[in-house]
Amino acid sequence: MRVITFGTFDLFHIGHVRLLKRARELGGSLTVGVSTDALNVEKKGLSPFYSQDHRLEIVDSLRFVDEVFYEESLEKKRSYVEFYRADILVMGEDWAGKFDYLSDACSVVYLPRTDGVSSTLIRDALSGEKR
Ligand code: C2G
């Protein structure tokens, strides 16, 4: 079974590790779509701290990630699922229900997030800190 998941993976942290590890355990290979800087600006109005090249390289270096690519649009999920021949789409539970419309193309699974950590929390904590 081939698994696909998507994310920004900015300020890479333990929640990202656990999500990707659990996603990989659902199948025999894991493909990860790393959202581009432009997609983040467009959808969240926020430029990631790490560039897309660095985010992609970090995710690609993990032993439980087999393949990476740039996710350029949220609306292209179906074509990514088809192109990478994914059997299972994994998303964090913050997206629960949002991708059920793809269940004719693959299984759609939402995994629980890790509590107490996020890129936003790290960003906010560091921006308030004195050097
Ligand atoms: N995650 C987690 N626990 C956390 C933080 C994040 O399990 N404490 C998971 C998210 O649920 C997601 C993945 O890690 O599955 C990547 O998180 P983000 O970088 O925040 O990505 P996101 O903004 O959800 O993805 O098509 C979706 C887009 O690419 C955006």
PDB file of C-alpha atoms and ligand atoms in Angstrom:
ATOM      1  CA  MET A   1       0.000   0.000   0.000  1.00  0.00           C
ATOM      2  CA  ARG A   2       1.257   3.474  -0.903  1.00  0.00           C
ATOM      3  CA  VAL A   3       0.617   6.321   1.543  1.00  0.00           C
ATOM      4  CA  ILE A   4       0.570  10.046   0.741  1.00  0.00           C
ATOM      5  CA  THR A   5       0.423  13.018   3.101  1.00  0.00           C
ATOM      6  CA  PHE A   6       0.811  16.790   2.889  1.00  0.00           C
ATOM      7  CA  GLY A   7       2.109  19.578   5.075  1.00  0.00           C
ATOM      8  CA  THR A   8       4.205  22.690   5.465  1.00  0.00           C
ATOM      9  CA  PHE A   9       6.648  21.232   8.014  1.00  0.00           C
ATOM     10  CA  ASP A  10       8.004  24.651   9.008  1.00  0.00           C
ATOM     11  CA  LEU A  11      10.312  24.724  12.083  1.00  0.00           C
ATOM     12  CA  PHE A  12      10.343  20.920  11.923  1.00  0.00           C
ATOM     13  CA  HIS A  13       9.369  19.430  15.302  1.00  0.00           C
ATOM     14  CA  ILE A  14       8.347  16.227  17.124  1.00  0.00           C
ATOM     15  CA  GLY A  15       4.686  16.491  16.032  1.00  0.00           C
ATOM     16  CA  HIS A  16       5.854  16.299  12.408  1.00  0.00           C
ATOM     17  CA  VAL A  17       8.104  13.303  13.159  1.00  0.00           C
ATOM     18  CA  ARG A  18       5.308  11.353  14.834  1.00  0.00           C
ATOM     19  CA  LEU A  19       2.752  12.130  12.148  1.00  0.00           C
ATOM     20  CA  LEU A  20       5.091  10.997   9.350  1.00  0.00           C
ATOM     21  CA  LYS A  21       6.200   7.866  11.231  1.00  0.00           C
ATOM     22  CA  ARG A  22       2.603   6.790  11.863  1.00  0.00           C
ATOM     23  CA  ALA A  23       1.654   7.552   8.256  1.00  0.00           C
ATOM     24  CA  ARG A  24       4.487   5.338   6.979  1.00  0.00           C
ATOM     25  CA  GLU A  25       3.411   2.493   9.289  1.00  0.00           C
ATOM     26  CA  LEU A  26       0.041   2.379   7.502  1.00  0.00           C
ATOM     27  CA  GLY A  27       1.674   1.167   4.284  1.00  0.00           C
ATOM     28  CA  GLY A  28       4.835   0.157   2.449  1.00  0.00           C
ATOM     29  CA  SER A  29       5.906   3.572   1.169  1.00  0.00           C
ATOM     30  CA  LEU A  30       5.347   7.211   2.108  1.00  0.00           C
ATOM     31  CA  THR A  31       5.156  10.127  -0.336  1.00  0.00           C
ATOM     32  CA  VAL A  32       5.041  13.645   1.150  1.00  0.00           C
ATOM     33  CA  GLY A  33       3.781  16.802  -0.534  1.00  0.00           C
ATOM     34  CA  VAL A  34       5.556  19.802   1.019  1.00  0.00           C
ATOM     35  CA  SER A  35       3.540  22.977   0.522  1.00  0.00           C
ATOM     36  CA  THR A  36       5.293  25.747  -1.394  1.00  0.00           C
ATOM     37  CA  ASP A  37       6.017  29.172   0.070  1.00  0.00           C
ATOM     38  CA  ALA A  38       3.531  30.666  -2.416  1.00  0.00           C
ATOM     39  CA  LEU A  39       0.757  28.311  -1.292  1.00  0.00           C
ATOM     40  CA  ASN A  40       1.307  29.333   2.338  1.00  0.00           C
ATOM     41  CA  VAL A  41       1.208  33.028   1.524  1.00  0.00           C
ATOM     42  CA  GLU A  42      -1.894  32.537  -0.577  1.00  0.00           C
ATOM     43  CA  LYS A  43      -3.804  30.320   1.899  1.00  0.00           C
ATOM     44  CA  LYS A  44      -2.519  31.403   5.324  1.00  0.00           C
ATOM     45  CA  GLY A  45      -1.196  34.875   4.568  1.00  0.00           C
ATOM     46  CA  LEU A  46       2.074  33.766   6.150  1.00  0.00           C
ATOM     47  CA  SER A  47       5.477  33.042   4.711  1.00  0.00           C
ATOM     48  CA  PRO A  48       7.120  30.015   6.366  1.00  0.00           C
ATOM     49  CA  PHE A  49      10.328  30.727   8.338  1.00  0.00           C
ATOM     50  CA  TYR A  50      12.227  28.017   6.439  1.00  0.00           C
ATOM     51  CA  SER A  51      12.268  28.181   2.635  1.00  0.00           C
ATOM     52  CA  GLN A  52      10.464  25.470   0.699  1.00  0.00           C
ATOM     53  CA  ASP A  53      13.816  24.063  -0.432  1.00  0.00           C
ATOM     54  CA  HIS A  54      14.983  23.619   3.155  1.00  0.00           C
ATOM     55  CA  ARG A  55      11.611  22.194   4.281  1.00  0.00           C
ATOM     56  CA  LEU A  56      11.629  19.710   1.408  1.00  0.00           C
ATOM     57  CA  GLU A  57      15.251  18.684   2.119  1.00  0.00           C
ATOM     58  CA  ILE A  58      14.525  18.102   5.827  1.00  0.00           C
ATOM     59  CA  VAL A  59      11.473  15.937   5.108  1.00  0.00           C
ATOM     60  CA  ASP A  60      13.331  14.063   2.366  1.00  0.00           C
ATOM     61  CA  SER A  61      16.150  13.186   4.791  1.00  0.00           C
ATOM     62  CA  LEU A  62      13.884  11.121   7.082  1.00  0.00           C
ATOM     63  CA  ARG A  63      14.281   7.345   6.911  1.00  0.00           C
ATOM     64  CA  PHE A  64      10.507   6.790   6.919  1.00  0.00           C
ATOM     65  CA  VAL A  65       9.921   9.120   3.956  1.00  0.00           C
ATOM     66  CA  ASP A  66      10.395   7.559   0.509  1.00  0.00           C
ATOM     67  CA  GLU A  67       9.534  10.394  -1.853  1.00  0.00           C
ATOM     68  CA  VAL A  68       8.835  14.138  -1.684  1.00  0.00           C
ATOM     69  CA  PHE A  69       7.396  16.762  -4.004  1.00  0.00           C
ATOM     70  CA  TYR A  70       6.142  20.362  -3.832  1.00  0.00           C
ATOM     71  CA  GLU A  71       2.419  20.766  -3.122  1.00  0.00           C
ATOM     72  CA  GLU A  72       1.459  23.794  -5.199  1.00  0.00           C
ATOM     73  CA  SER A  73      -2.287  23.906  -4.657  1.00  0.00           C
ATOM     74  CA  LEU A  74      -4.768  22.554  -2.100  1.00  0.00           C
ATOM     75  CA  GLU A  75      -7.175  21.953  -4.970  1.00  0.00           C
ATOM     76  CA  LYS A  76      -4.814  19.546  -6.738  1.00  0.00           C
ATOM     77  CA  LYS A  77      -5.083  16.777  -4.112  1.00  0.00           C
ATOM     78  CA  ARG A  78      -6.881  14.404  -6.464  1.00  0.00           C
ATOM     79  CA  SER A  79      -4.264  14.708  -9.204  1.00  0.00           C
ATOM     80  CA  TYR A  80      -1.436  14.217  -6.685  1.00  0.00           C
ATOM     81  CA  VAL A  81      -3.167  11.097  -5.299  1.00  0.00           C
ATOM     82  CA  GLU A  82      -3.521   9.736  -8.826  1.00  0.00           C
ATOM     83  CA  PHE A  83      -0.052  10.739 -10.055  1.00  0.00           C
ATOM     84  CA  TYR A  84       1.708   9.164  -7.044  1.00  0.00           C
ATOM     85  CA  ARG A  85      -0.671   6.151  -7.136  1.00  0.00           C
ATOM     86  CA  ALA A  86      -1.552   6.527  -3.453  1.00  0.00           C
ATOM     87  CA  ASP A  87      -3.836   3.984  -1.776  1.00  0.00           C
ATOM     88  CA  ILE A  88      -4.138   5.929   1.478  1.00  0.00           C
ATOM     89  CA  LEU A  89      -4.276   9.688   2.092  1.00  0.00           C
ATOM     90  CA  VAL A  90      -3.224  10.649   5.623  1.00  0.00           C
ATOM     91  CA  MET A  91      -3.970  14.065   7.112  1.00  0.00           C
ATOM     92  CA  GLY A  92      -3.776  15.448  10.657  1.00  0.00           C
ATOM     93  CA  GLU A  93      -7.101  15.501  12.452  1.00  0.00           C
ATOM     94  CA  ASP A  94      -7.213  19.305  12.176  1.00  0.00           C
ATOM     95  CA  TRP A  95      -8.315  18.534   8.599  1.00  0.00           C
ATOM     96  CA  ALA A  96     -10.975  15.974   9.676  1.00  0.00           C
ATOM     97  CA  GLY A  97     -13.701  15.590   7.050  1.00  0.00           C
ATOM     98  CA  LYS A  98     -12.099  18.041   4.611  1.00  0.00           C
ATOM     99  CA  PHE A  99     -10.803  15.402   2.198  1.00  0.00           C
ATOM    100  CA  ASP A 100     -13.558  12.788   2.429  1.00  0.00           C
ATOM    101  CA  TYR A 101     -14.542  13.690  -1.144  1.00  0.00           C
ATOM    102  CA  LEU A 102     -11.415  11.781  -2.260  1.00  0.00           C
ATOM    103  CA  SER A 103     -12.573   8.473  -0.755  1.00  0.00           C
ATOM    104  CA  ASP A 104     -13.559   7.200  -4.222  1.00  0.00           C
ATOM    105  CA  ALA A 105      -9.864   7.432  -5.190  1.00  0.00           C
ATOM    106  CA  CYS A 106      -8.149   6.231  -1.966  1.00  0.00           C
ATOM    107  CA  SER A 107      -8.741   5.584   1.744  1.00  0.00           C
ATOM    108  CA  VAL A 108      -8.735   8.823   3.707  1.00  0.00           C
ATOM    109  CA  VAL A 109      -7.325   8.638   7.238  1.00  0.00           C
ATOM    110  CA  TYR A 110      -7.038  11.452   9.806  1.00  0.00           C
ATOM    111  CA  LEU A 111      -4.444  10.945  12.549  1.00  0.00           C
ATOM    112  CA  PRO A 112      -4.420  12.651  15.961  1.00  0.00           C
ATOM    113  CA  ARG A 113      -1.948  15.510  16.425  1.00  0.00           C
ATOM    114  CA  THR A 114       0.729  15.675  19.109  1.00  0.00           C
ATOM    115  CA  ASP A 115      -0.387  17.983  21.923  1.00  0.00           C
ATOM    116  CA  GLY A 116       1.525  21.036  23.040  1.00  0.00           C
ATOM    117  CA  VAL A 117       3.734  21.696  20.031  1.00  0.00           C
ATOM    118  CA  SER A 118       3.260  23.499  16.720  1.00  0.00           C
ATOM    119  CA  SER A 119       5.195  25.715  14.331  1.00  0.00           C
ATOM    120  CA  THR A 120       2.998  28.626  15.430  1.00  0.00           C
ATOM    121  CA  LEU A 121       3.772  28.058  19.129  1.00  0.00           C
ATOM    122  CA  ILE A 122       7.509  27.895  18.422  1.00  0.00           C
ATOM    123  CA  ARG A 123       7.380  31.015  16.259  1.00  0.00           C
ATOM    124  CA  ASP A 124       5.428  32.968  18.893  1.00  0.00           C
ATOM    125  CA  ALA A 125       7.620  31.798  21.774  1.00  0.00           C
ATOM    126  CA  LEU A 126      10.826  32.756  19.974  1.00  0.00           C
ATOM    127  CA  SER A 127       9.568  36.097  18.722  1.00  0.00           C
ATOM    128  CA  GLY A 128       8.807  37.146  22.317  1.00  0.00           C
ATOM    129  CA  GLU A 129      12.221  36.161  23.584  1.00  0.00           C
ATOM    130  CA  LYS A 130      15.067  38.599  24.357  1.00  0.00           C
ATOM    131  CA  ARG A 131      18.533  37.787  23.135  1.00  0.00           C
TER     132      ARG A 131
HETATM  133  N1  C2G B   1       1.025  17.805  13.182  1.00  0.00           N
HETATM  134  C1  C2G B   1       0.842  16.950  14.258  1.00  0.00           C
HETATM  135  N2  C2G B   1       1.021  17.428  15.529  1.00  0.00           N
HETATM  136  C2  C2G B   1       1.371  18.723  15.736  1.00  0.00           C
HETATM  137  C3  C2G B   1       1.562  19.588  14.651  1.00  0.00           C
HETATM  138  C4  C2G B   1       1.368  19.104  13.350  1.00  0.00           C
HETATM  139  O1  C2G B   1       0.512  15.761  14.104  1.00  0.00           O
HETATM  140  N3  C2G B   1       1.512  19.146  16.995  1.00  0.00           N
HETATM  141  C5  C2G B   1       0.795  17.280  11.806  1.00  0.00           C
HETATM  142  C6  C2G B   1      -0.339  18.011  11.099  1.00  0.00           C
HETATM  143  O2  C2G B   1      -1.590  17.506  11.512  1.00  0.00           O
HETATM  144  C7  C2G B   1      -0.031  17.705   9.650  1.00  0.00           C
HETATM  145  C8  C2G B   1       1.525  17.626   9.638  1.00  0.00           C
HETATM  146  O3  C2G B   1       1.932  17.469  11.003  1.00  0.00           O
HETATM  147  O4  C2G B   1      -0.554  16.450   9.285  1.00  0.00           O
HETATM  148  C9  C2G B   1       2.142  18.877   9.048  1.00  0.00           C
HETATM  149  O5  C2G B   1       1.646  19.979   9.760  1.00  0.00           O
HETATM  150  P1  C2G B   1       1.737  21.459   9.151  1.00  0.00           P
HETATM  151  O6  C2G B   1       3.106  21.751   8.759  1.00  0.00           O
HETATM  152  O7  C2G B   1       1.038  22.364  10.087  1.00  0.00           O
HETATM  153  O8  C2G B   1       0.941  21.303   7.776  1.00  0.00           O
HETATM  154  P2  C2G B   1      -0.510  21.801   7.402  1.00  0.00           P
HETATM  155  O9  C2G B   1      -0.543  23.268   7.504  1.00  0.00           O
HETATM  156  O10 C2G B   1      -1.532  20.994   8.150  1.00  0.00           O
HETATM  157  O11 C2G B   1      -0.614  21.361   5.857  1.00  0.00           O
HETATM  158  O12 C2G B   1      -2.547  20.216   2.166  1.00  0.00           O
HETATM  159  C10 C2G B   1      -2.313  20.646   3.484  1.00  0.00           C
HETATM  160  C11 C2G B   1      -1.243  21.698   3.547  1.00  0.00           C
HETATM  161  O13 C2G B   1      -0.048  21.227   3.000  1.00  0.00           O
HETATM  162  C12 C2G B   1      -1.031  22.286   4.912  1.00  0.00           C
END
